[in-house]
Each structure stands twice: as structure tokens, then as C-alpha cells.
Amino acid sequence: MFRIVEKSRFSEKVYRIVVEAPRVARARRAGHFVIVRTGAGGERIPLTIADADVQRGTITLIVQAVGASTERICALETGDCFDDVVGPLGRATDIGRRGTVLCCGGGVGVAPLLPIVKAMKEAGNRVVSVIAARNKDLVILEDEVRRWSDELIVMTDDGSYGQKGLVTTGAEEVLQREPVDEAVAIGPAVMMKYVAELTRRYNVPTICSLNTIMVDGTGMCGACRVTVGGKTRFVCVDGPEFDAHQVDFDEMIMRMRAYTTKP
């Protein structure tokens, strides 16, 4: 059993949950995720590891309540346990000395972005981060991202905090003023699509972390398949990170709409 040792709330539907999982904490790298399950017959939910503490043997998960299973997870309290925490899964981020790295995160996509920001900074890069949300109340992990960034730009759709505009507005501000060697985009699929279109115009290599529907997390079910560079890839084992300029986002968005109606 995997005990919850801390729980806090960012907003009405977004929670930070710290779970005891010592073996996962030791093996985890930036870009990895876990699949969790709670309750008898519970659905398997993929969640990015936002942080880990090897000394405490814990991992940090950011969970947004968007359906029955995530609502059940968000209802758990400190002292409760997950039935399963499987991982780390996926391929770790390719961290290296790039120069200037532009890190773009939208909504809860800031959670998987954080360990990449930290790792890129520790590798000796200049890191400029742009995080965005619909409004001030939905901005998450601002202090943590700021700690590991040389510069942080905060965007909100309604202008209630930071600058008014989308993540692409802040990203283009950076691209126009200085050379960028690599970009990272994590967030809703449509956001990553438009960041990729933007960075393509500036000839900046861009990595995205995809959030497709997953079932087993081992590449057997095929639910998470995407088309990258004209070839079928499985996000759970080939990703979750891919060359954003090669991803067929329109196909991915269409497939993700298959289960939008809650039964």
C-alpha cells in the first residue's frame, strides 16, 4: 500500500498529493510518470511525477479532478493509501547542455514541466519559463518554477495575474528578443499544438510531453497511440516526450475526445 503523507489544494479541483513510494522515488527521473489505482476495480490513472524526495521515500503528484476516478483520488486524505503506484514509466527527458531553454507550461501541465525546468537548470542551461492558466486562481507551482528559472513569465487568459494572454504570447516575447536553443511545451493538446507551430516559425527544436488516454501503460493496449513523423508511436513506452514538430496533434485531439462524456 502507498500511504499519502501530505495533501494540499491549489484550487477547487487541483490537488498536490505526496505519496510514500521509496523505490519509485529512487528510480525516477525528469519526464517519468506513474500509473495509480485506488479502490477495488479502480481505473488506472497516469500521473506525472512532479517531484521526489529520495530521503523521505516520497513522490509528489498533481491531480486534477476531471472525472469519476480522479475525483475519487482527490477525495483521499492524509493517511489514506493508493492500492497501486506503478512506475516509473516512460522514457526520461533527454537532459543536456543546450544553452537557452524555453519551458512552456499550461494549466496542470506545469506539474510535469517543473522537474524538467529543474533538471535543465542543474545541467547548466539558461532557463526561461512561461506558465499560463485561465485565471490567477489556477496558476500552480509558480514559486517552484521561479526558483529554478533564470526568468519566469506568468500569463493568464483574463489578465487577473501576470500578463494577459496565452502561453504563446509570452513564448513569442522571448523568441523575438533572444536566441533560444530548445523549447519544451507541456499542457493541453491544443496549447502544445500552437506552441509547436510558433517555434517552427523560429526554427527552434521543441519537445512536448503528450497526455493521451492510457490503459495499461506497457504498450499492449494501444489506447495511447499517436502519429509522430508519419509513424505510429505509443506514448506510454515510446514517450511521453516527442518532437513536437512531428506530432499529428489534430489526430491526437480527435482521439482524446472519444471519452469526453462522463457515464
PDB file of N, CA and C in Angstrom, residues 36-117:
ATOM      1  N   VAL A  36      -1.521   5.065 -11.165  1.00  0.00           N
ATOM      2  CA  VAL A  36      -2.039   4.809  -9.830  1.00  0.00           C
ATOM      3  C   VAL A  36      -3.446   4.232  -9.922  1.00  0.00           C
ATOM      4  N   ARG A  37      -3.805   3.512  -8.862  1.00  0.00           N
ATOM      5  CA  ARG A  37      -5.151   2.941  -8.784  1.00  0.00           C
ATOM      6  C   ARG A  37      -5.607   2.986  -7.340  1.00  0.00           C
ATOM      7  N   THR A  38      -6.866   3.344  -7.145  1.00  0.00           N
ATOM      8  CA  THR A  38      -7.421   3.368  -5.795  1.00  0.00           C
ATOM      9  C   THR A  38      -8.789   2.702  -5.792  1.00  0.00           C
ATOM     10  N   GLY A  39      -9.009   1.850  -4.796  1.00  0.00           N
ATOM     11  CA  GLY A  39     -10.295   1.175  -4.670  1.00  0.00           C
ATOM     12  C   GLY A  39     -10.376  -0.085  -5.500  1.00  0.00           C
ATOM     13  N   ALA A  40     -11.209  -1.022  -5.064  1.00  0.00           N
ATOM     14  CA  ALA A  40     -11.390  -2.281  -5.782  1.00  0.00           C
ATOM     15  C   ALA A  40     -11.938  -2.012  -7.174  1.00  0.00           C
ATOM     16  N   GLY A  41     -11.236  -2.525  -8.175  1.00  0.00           N
ATOM     17  CA  GLY A  41     -11.667  -2.308  -9.545  1.00  0.00           C
ATOM     18  C   GLY A  41     -11.481  -0.896 -10.043  1.00  0.00           C
ATOM     19  N   GLY A  42     -10.659  -0.110  -9.330  1.00  0.00           N
ATOM     20  CA  GLY A  42     -10.446   1.277  -9.712  1.00  0.00           C
ATOM     21  C   GLY A  42      -9.748   1.416 -11.052  1.00  0.00           C
ATOM     22  N   GLU A  43     -10.019   2.520 -11.724  1.00  0.00           N
ATOM     23  CA  GLU A  43      -9.406   2.798 -13.019  1.00  0.00           C
ATOM     24  C   GLU A  43      -7.924   3.133 -12.836  1.00  0.00           C
ATOM     25  N   ARG A  44      -7.124   2.760 -13.813  1.00  0.00           N
ATOM     26  CA  ARG A  44      -5.694   3.060 -13.792  1.00  0.00           C
ATOM     27  C   ARG A  44      -5.484   4.472 -14.351  1.00  0.00           C
ATOM     28  N   ILE A  45      -4.885   5.351 -13.552  1.00  0.00           N
ATOM     29  CA  ILE A  45      -4.740   6.757 -13.921  1.00  0.00           C
ATOM     30  C   ILE A  45      -3.261   7.114 -14.048  1.00  0.00           C
ATOM     31  N   PRO A  46      -2.798   7.588 -15.220  1.00  0.00           N
ATOM     32  CA  PRO A  46      -1.402   8.012 -15.364  1.00  0.00           C
ATOM     33  C   PRO A  46      -1.207   9.423 -14.812  1.00  0.00           C
ATOM     34  N   LEU A  47      -0.157   9.591 -14.019  1.00  0.00           N
ATOM     35  CA  LEU A  47       0.154  10.893 -13.424  1.00  0.00           C
ATOM     36  C   LEU A  47       1.659  11.129 -13.488  1.00  0.00           C
ATOM     37  N   THR A  48       2.063  12.305 -13.918  1.00  0.00           N
ATOM     38  CA  THR A  48       3.479  12.637 -13.960  1.00  0.00           C
ATOM     39  C   THR A  48       4.010  12.839 -12.548  1.00  0.00           C
ATOM     40  N   ILE A  49       5.248  12.420 -12.334  1.00  0.00           N
ATOM     41  CA  ILE A  49       5.913  12.645 -11.051  1.00  0.00           C
ATOM     42  C   ILE A  49       6.446  14.064 -11.056  1.00  0.00           C
ATOM     43  N   ALA A  50       5.806  14.944 -10.292  1.00  0.00           N
ATOM     44  CA  ALA A  50       6.202  16.356 -10.279  1.00  0.00           C
ATOM     45  C   ALA A  50       7.464  16.585  -9.464  1.00  0.00           C
ATOM     46  N   ASP A  51       7.708  15.731  -8.475  1.00  0.00           N
ATOM     47  CA  ASP A  51       8.897  15.875  -7.631  1.00  0.00           C
ATOM     48  C   ASP A  51       9.093  14.573  -6.872  1.00  0.00           C
ATOM     49  N   ALA A  52      10.277  14.411  -6.310  1.00  0.00           N
ATOM     50  CA  ALA A  52      10.565  13.228  -5.499  1.00  0.00           C
ATOM     51  C   ALA A  52      11.559  13.583  -4.418  1.00  0.00           C
ATOM     52  N   ASP A  53      11.442  12.927  -3.288  1.00  0.00           N
ATOM     53  CA  ASP A  53      12.365  13.110  -2.164  1.00  0.00           C
ATOM     54  C   ASP A  53      12.910  11.729  -1.809  1.00  0.00           C
ATOM     55  N   VAL A  54      14.145  11.475  -2.225  1.00  0.00           N
ATOM     56  CA  VAL A  54      14.739  10.155  -2.006  1.00  0.00           C
ATOM     57  C   VAL A  54      14.906   9.876  -0.524  1.00  0.00           C
ATOM     58  N   GLN A  55      15.271  10.897   0.249  1.00  0.00           N
ATOM     59  CA  GLN A  55      15.487  10.713   1.688  1.00  0.00           C
ATOM     60  C   GLN A  55      14.199  10.302   2.395  1.00  0.00           C
ATOM     61  N   ARG A  56      13.104  10.937   2.045  1.00  0.00           N
ATOM     62  CA  ARG A  56      11.815  10.603   2.660  1.00  0.00           C
ATOM     63  C   ARG A  56      11.161   9.405   1.987  1.00  0.00           C
ATOM     64  N   GLY A  57      11.613   9.080   0.781  1.00  0.00           N
ATOM     65  CA  GLY A  57      10.995   7.992   0.041  1.00  0.00           C
ATOM     66  C   GLY A  57       9.628   8.345  -0.499  1.00  0.00           C
ATOM     67  N   THR A  58       9.459   9.603  -0.936  1.00  0.00           N
ATOM     68  CA  THR A  58       8.151  10.055  -1.398  1.00  0.00           C
ATOM     69  C   THR A  58       8.220  10.610  -2.821  1.00  0.00           C
ATOM     70  N   ILE A  59       7.076  10.586  -3.476  1.00  0.00           N
ATOM     71  CA  ILE A  59       6.914  11.253  -4.758  1.00  0.00           C
ATOM     72  C   ILE A  59       5.736  12.218  -4.652  1.00  0.00           C
ATOM     73  N   THR A  60       5.778  13.275  -5.457  1.00  0.00           N
ATOM     74  CA  THR A  60       4.712  14.275  -5.440  1.00  0.00           C
ATOM     75  C   THR A  60       3.918  14.189  -6.730  1.00  0.00           C
ATOM     76  N   LEU A  61       2.598  14.107  -6.595  1.00  0.00           N
ATOM     77  CA  LEU A  61       1.687  14.028  -7.725  1.00  0.00           C
ATOM     78  C   LEU A  61       0.756  15.236  -7.701  1.00  0.00           C
ATOM     79  N   ILE A  62       0.471  15.778  -8.874  1.00  0.00           N
ATOM     80  CA  ILE A  62      -0.513  16.849  -9.000  1.00  0.00           C
ATOM     81  C   ILE A  62      -1.713  16.262  -9.728  1.00  0.00           C
ATOM     82  N   VAL A  63      -2.878  16.322  -9.088  1.00  0.00           N
ATOM     83  CA  VAL A  63      -4.064  15.645  -9.615  1.00  0.00           C
ATOM     84  C   VAL A  63      -5.186  16.659  -9.808  1.00  0.00           C
ATOM     85  N   GLN A  64      -5.781  16.622 -10.993  1.00  0.00           N
ATOM     86  CA  GLN A  64      -6.944  17.459 -11.284  1.00  0.00           C
ATOM     87  C   GLN A  64      -8.182  16.581 -11.362  1.00  0.00           C
ATOM     88  N   ALA A  65      -9.210  16.937 -10.621  1.00  0.00           N
ATOM     89  CA  ALA A  65     -10.454  16.167 -10.626  1.00  0.00           C
ATOM     90  C   ALA A  65     -11.251  16.514 -11.874  1.00  0.00           C
ATOM     91  N   VAL A  66     -11.261  15.592 -12.842  1.00  0.00           N
ATOM     92  CA  VAL A  66     -11.973  15.834 -14.100  1.00  0.00           C
ATOM     93  C   VAL A  66     -12.984  14.735 -14.412  1.00  0.00           C
ATOM     94  N   GLY A  67     -12.970  13.654 -13.656  1.00  0.00           N
ATOM     95  CA  GLY A  67     -13.884  12.536 -13.882  1.00  0.00           C
ATOM     96  C   GLY A  67     -14.036  11.731 -12.613  1.00  0.00           C
ATOM     97  N   ALA A  68     -14.766  10.632 -12.706  1.00  0.00           N
ATOM     98  CA  ALA A  68     -15.079   9.840 -11.512  1.00  0.00           C
ATOM     99  C   ALA A  68     -13.831   9.336 -10.804  1.00  0.00           C
ATOM    100  N   SER A  69     -12.859   8.821 -11.554  1.00  0.00           N
ATOM    101  CA  SER A  69     -11.671   8.235 -10.925  1.00  0.00           C
ATOM    102  C   SER A  69     -10.769   9.290 -10.293  1.00  0.00           C
ATOM    103  N   THR A  70     -10.551  10.405 -10.997  1.00  0.00           N
ATOM    104  CA  THR A  70      -9.714  11.456 -10.409  1.00  0.00           C
ATOM    105  C   THR A  70     -10.424  12.148  -9.252  1.00  0.00           C
ATOM    106  N   GLU A  71     -11.737  12.211  -9.304  1.00  0.00           N
ATOM    107  CA  GLU A  71     -12.488  12.753  -8.163  1.00  0.00           C
ATOM    108  C   GLU A  71     -12.303  11.865  -6.937  1.00  0.00           C
ATOM    109  N   ARG A  72     -12.267  10.540  -7.154  1.00  0.00           N
ATOM    110  CA  ARG A  72     -12.052   9.603  -6.056  1.00  0.00           C
ATOM    111  C   ARG A  72     -10.652   9.783  -5.461  1.00  0.00           C
ATOM    112  N   ILE A  73      -9.664   9.993  -6.334  1.00  0.00           N
ATOM    113  CA  ILE A  73      -8.297  10.213  -5.861  1.00  0.00           C
ATOM    114  C   ILE A  73      -8.222  11.502  -5.048  1.00  0.00           C
ATOM    115  N   CYS A  74      -8.843  12.561  -5.560  1.00  0.00           N
ATOM    116  CA  CYS A  74      -8.783  13.855  -4.871  1.00  0.00           C
ATOM    117  C   CYS A  74      -9.552  13.850  -3.559  1.00  0.00           C
ATOM    118  N   ALA A  75     -10.422  12.879  -3.363  1.00  0.00           N
ATOM    119  CA  ALA A  75     -11.168  12.765  -2.100  1.00  0.00           C
ATOM    120  C   ALA A  75     -10.359  12.058  -1.019  1.00  0.00           C
ATOM    121  N   LEU A  76      -9.262  11.414  -1.390  1.00  0.00           N
ATOM    122  CA  LEU A  76      -8.411  10.762  -0.395  1.00  0.00           C
ATOM    123  C   LEU A  76      -7.783  11.802   0.518  1.00  0.00           C
ATOM    124  N   GLU A  77      -7.491  11.403   1.751  1.00  0.00           N
ATOM    125  CA  GLU A  77      -6.909  12.314   2.731  1.00  0.00           C
ATOM    126  C   GLU A  77      -5.579  11.764   3.224  1.00  0.00           C
ATOM    127  N   THR A  78      -4.833  12.590   3.930  1.00  0.00           N
ATOM    128  CA  THR A  78      -3.573  12.161   4.529  1.00  0.00           C
ATOM    129  C   THR A  78      -3.805  10.921   5.396  1.00  0.00           C
ATOM    130  N   GLY A  79      -2.981   9.895   5.200  1.00  0.00           N
ATOM    131  CA  GLY A  79      -3.144   8.632   5.912  1.00  0.00           C
ATOM    132  C   GLY A  79      -3.824   7.567   5.084  1.00  0.00           C
ATOM    133  N   ASP A  80      -4.604   7.987   4.069  1.00  0.00           N
ATOM    134  CA  ASP A  80      -5.197   7.018   3.150  1.00  0.00           C
ATOM    135  C   ASP A  80      -4.116   6.464   2.225  1.00  0.00           C
ATOM    136  N   CYS A  81      -4.453   5.382   1.528  1.00  0.00           N
ATOM    137  CA  CYS A  81      -3.461   4.717   0.674  1.00  0.00           C
ATOM    138  C   CYS A  81      -3.988   4.472  -0.733  1.00  0.00           C
ATOM    139  N   PHE A  82      -3.083   4.537  -1.696  1.00  0.00           N
ATOM    140  CA  PHE A  82      -3.369   4.048  -3.029  1.00  0.00           C
ATOM    141  C   PHE A  82      -3.200   2.529  -3.016  1.00  0.00           C
ATOM    142  N   ASP A  83      -4.014   1.834  -3.791  1.00  0.00           N
ATOM    143  CA  ASP A  83      -3.838   0.390  -3.915  1.00  0.00           C
ATOM    144  C   ASP A  83      -2.592   0.065  -4.727  1.00  0.00           C
ATOM    145  N   ASP A  84      -2.347   0.854  -5.780  1.00  0.00           N
ATOM    146  CA  ASP A  84      -1.194   0.622  -6.647  1.00  0.00           C
ATOM    147  C   ASP A  84      -0.551   1.945  -7.042  1.00  0.00           C
ATOM    148  N   VAL A  85       0.773   1.953  -7.080  1.00  0.00           N
ATOM    149  CA  VAL A  85       1.537   3.031  -7.701  1.00  0.00           C
ATOM    150  C   VAL A  85       2.622   2.337  -8.514  1.00  0.00           C
ATOM    151  N   VAL A  86       2.446   2.310  -9.832  1.00  0.00           N
ATOM    152  CA  VAL A  86       3.344   1.565 -10.713  1.00  0.00           C
ATOM    153  C   VAL A  86       4.246   2.535 -11.471  1.00  0.00           C
ATOM    154  N   GLY A  87       5.539   2.309 -11.396  1.00  0.00           N
ATOM    155  CA  GLY A  87       6.458   3.179 -12.124  1.00  0.00           C
ATOM    156  C   GLY A  87       7.856   3.107 -11.542  1.00  0.00           C
ATOM    157  N   PRO A  88       8.743   3.966 -12.003  1.00  0.00           N
ATOM    158  CA  PRO A  88       8.482   5.000 -13.007  1.00  0.00           C
ATOM    159  C   PRO A  88       8.341   4.419 -14.404  1.00  0.00           C
ATOM    160  N   LEU A  89       7.454   5.021 -15.191  1.00  0.00           N
ATOM    161  CA  LEU A  89       7.156   4.566 -16.538  1.00  0.00           C
ATOM    162  C   LEU A  89       7.566   5.626 -17.558  1.00  0.00           C
ATOM    163  N   GLY A  90       7.653   5.202 -18.807  1.00  0.00           N
ATOM    164  CA  GLY A  90       8.013   6.114 -19.876  1.00  0.00           C
ATOM    165  C   GLY A  90       9.515   6.334 -19.971  1.00  0.00           C
ATOM    166  N   ARG A  91       9.890   7.144 -20.949  1.00  0.00           N
ATOM    167  CA  ARG A  91      11.300   7.485 -21.156  1.00  0.00           C
ATOM    168  C   ARG A  91      11.600   8.813 -20.480  1.00  0.00           C
ATOM    169  N   ALA A  92      12.719   8.870 -19.787  1.00  0.00           N
ATOM    170  CA  ALA A  92      13.107  10.106 -19.113  1.00  0.00           C
ATOM    171  C   ALA A  92      13.472  11.183 -20.135  1.00  0.00           C
ATOM    172  N   THR A  93      13.361  12.430 -19.717  1.00  0.00           N
ATOM    173  CA  THR A  93      13.732  13.557 -20.560  1.00  0.00           C
ATOM    174  C   THR A  93      15.221  13.514 -20.882  1.00  0.00           C
ATOM    175  N   ASP A  94      15.542  13.839 -22.128  1.00  0.00           N
ATOM    176  CA  ASP A  94      16.945  13.939 -22.534  1.00  0.00           C
ATOM    177  C   ASP A  94      17.479  15.275 -22.027  1.00  0.00           C
ATOM    178  N   ILE A  95      18.165  15.230 -20.909  1.00  0.00           N
ATOM    179  CA  ILE A  95      18.693  16.444 -20.289  1.00  0.00           C
ATOM    180  C   ILE A  95      20.150  16.635 -20.707  1.00  0.00           C
ATOM    181  N   GLY A  96      20.494  17.830 -21.117  1.00  0.00           N
ATOM    182  CA  GLY A  96      21.866  18.103 -21.508  1.00  0.00           C
ATOM    183  C   GLY A  96      22.117  19.589 -21.592  1.00  0.00           C
ATOM    184  N   ARG A  97      23.339  19.938 -21.923  1.00  0.00           N
ATOM    185  CA  ARG A  97      23.707  21.344 -22.048  1.00  0.00           C
ATOM    186  C   ARG A  97      23.263  21.850 -23.415  1.00  0.00           C
ATOM    187  N   ARG A  98      22.228  22.671 -23.445  1.00  0.00           N
ATOM    188  CA  ARG A  98      21.677  23.178 -24.691  1.00  0.00           C
ATOM    189  C   ARG A  98      22.075  24.634 -24.941  1.00  0.00           C
ATOM    190  N   GLY A  99      22.061  25.439 -23.879  1.00  0.00           N
ATOM    191  CA  GLY A  99      22.263  26.885 -23.995  1.00  0.00           C
ATOM    192  C   GLY A  99      21.095  27.569 -23.323  1.00  0.00           C
ATOM    193  N   THR A 100      20.172  28.091 -24.130  1.00  0.00           N
ATOM    194  CA  THR A 100      18.948  28.696 -23.592  1.00  0.00           C
ATOM    195  C   THR A 100      17.770  27.786 -23.900  1.00  0.00           C
ATOM    196  N   VAL A 101      17.037  27.424 -22.851  1.00  0.00           N
ATOM    197  CA  VAL A 101      15.884  26.534 -22.987  1.00  0.00           C
ATOM    198  C   VAL A 101      14.626  27.305 -22.589  1.00  0.00           C
ATOM    199  N   LEU A 102      13.639  27.308 -23.466  1.00  0.00           N
ATOM    200  CA  LEU A 102      12.356  27.948 -23.213  1.00  0.00           C
ATOM    201  C   LEU A 102      11.367  26.885 -22.777  1.00  0.00           C
ATOM    202  N   CYS A 103      10.882  26.969 -21.541  1.00  0.00           N
ATOM    203  CA  CYS A 103       9.974  25.959 -20.979  1.00  0.00           C
ATOM    204  C   CYS A 103       8.582  26.552 -20.845  1.00  0.00           C
ATOM    205  N   CYS A 104       7.609  25.963 -21.550  1.00  0.00           N
ATOM    206  CA  CYS A 104       6.243  26.488 -21.594  1.00  0.00           C
ATOM    207  C   CYS A 104       5.277  25.489 -20.960  1.00  0.00           C
ATOM    208  N   GLY A 105       4.520  25.948 -19.983  1.00  0.00           N
ATOM    209  CA  GLY A 105       3.565  25.073 -19.314  1.00  0.00           C
ATOM    210  C   GLY A 105       2.196  25.709 -19.220  1.00  0.00           C
ATOM    211  N   GLY A 106       1.161  24.929 -19.491  1.00  0.00           N
ATOM    212  CA  GLY A 106      -0.206  25.428 -19.408  1.00  0.00           C
ATOM    213  C   GLY A 106      -1.037  24.632 -18.432  1.00  0.00           C
ATOM    214  N   GLY A 107      -1.741  25.304 -17.532  1.00  0.00           N
ATOM    215  CA  GLY A 107      -2.610  24.631 -16.569  1.00  0.00           C
ATOM    216  C   GLY A 107      -1.844  23.650 -15.712  1.00  0.00           C
ATOM    217  N   VAL A 108      -2.387  22.436 -15.548  1.00  0.00           N
ATOM    218  CA  VAL A 108      -1.710  21.423 -14.742  1.00  0.00           C
ATOM    219  C   VAL A 108      -0.492  20.859 -15.460  1.00  0.00           C
ATOM    220  N   GLY A 109      -0.265  21.261 -16.712  1.00  0.00           N
ATOM    221  CA  GLY A 109       0.949  20.872 -17.411  1.00  0.00           C
ATOM    222  C   GLY A 109       2.196  21.456 -16.779  1.00  0.00           C
ATOM    223  N   VAL A 110       2.019  22.430 -15.897  1.00  0.00           N
ATOM    224  CA  VAL A 110       3.164  22.989 -15.174  1.00  0.00           C
ATOM    225  C   VAL A 110       3.774  21.933 -14.244  1.00  0.00           C
ATOM    226  N   ALA A 111       2.966  20.980 -13.786  1.00  0.00           N
ATOM    227  CA  ALA A 111       3.473  19.934 -12.889  1.00  0.00           C
ATOM    228  C   ALA A 111       4.538  19.069 -13.549  1.00  0.00           C
ATOM    229  N   PRO A 112       4.292  18.489 -14.734  1.00  0.00           N
ATOM    230  CA  PRO A 112       5.363  17.732 -15.395  1.00  0.00           C
ATOM    231  C   PRO A 112       6.484  18.626 -15.925  1.00  0.00           C
ATOM    232  N   LEU A 113       6.194  19.912 -16.114  1.00  0.00           N
ATOM    233  CA  LEU A 113       7.243  20.829 -16.589  1.00  0.00           C
ATOM    234  C   LEU A 113       8.278  21.092 -15.506  1.00  0.00           C
ATOM    235  N   LEU A 114       7.845  21.157 -14.242  1.00  0.00           N
ATOM    236  CA  LEU A 114       8.738  21.537 -13.145  1.00  0.00           C
ATOM    237  C   LEU A 114      10.008  20.688 -13.061  1.00  0.00           C
ATOM    238  N   PRO A 115       9.933  19.352 -13.055  1.00  0.00           N
ATOM    239  CA  PRO A 115      11.184  18.592 -12.958  1.00  0.00           C
ATOM    240  C   PRO A 115      12.103  18.797 -14.155  1.00  0.00           C
ATOM    241  N   ILE A 116      11.538  19.127 -15.311  1.00  0.00           N
ATOM    242  CA  ILE A 116      12.368  19.394 -16.483  1.00  0.00           C
ATOM    243  C   ILE A 116      13.064  20.742 -16.331  1.00  0.00           C
ATOM    244  N   VAL A 117      12.337  21.735 -15.853  1.00  0.00           N
ATOM    245  CA  VAL A 117      12.941  23.045 -15.583  1.00  0.00           C
ATOM    246  C   VAL A 117      14.120  22.883 -14.623  1.00  0.00           C
TER     247      VAL A 117
END
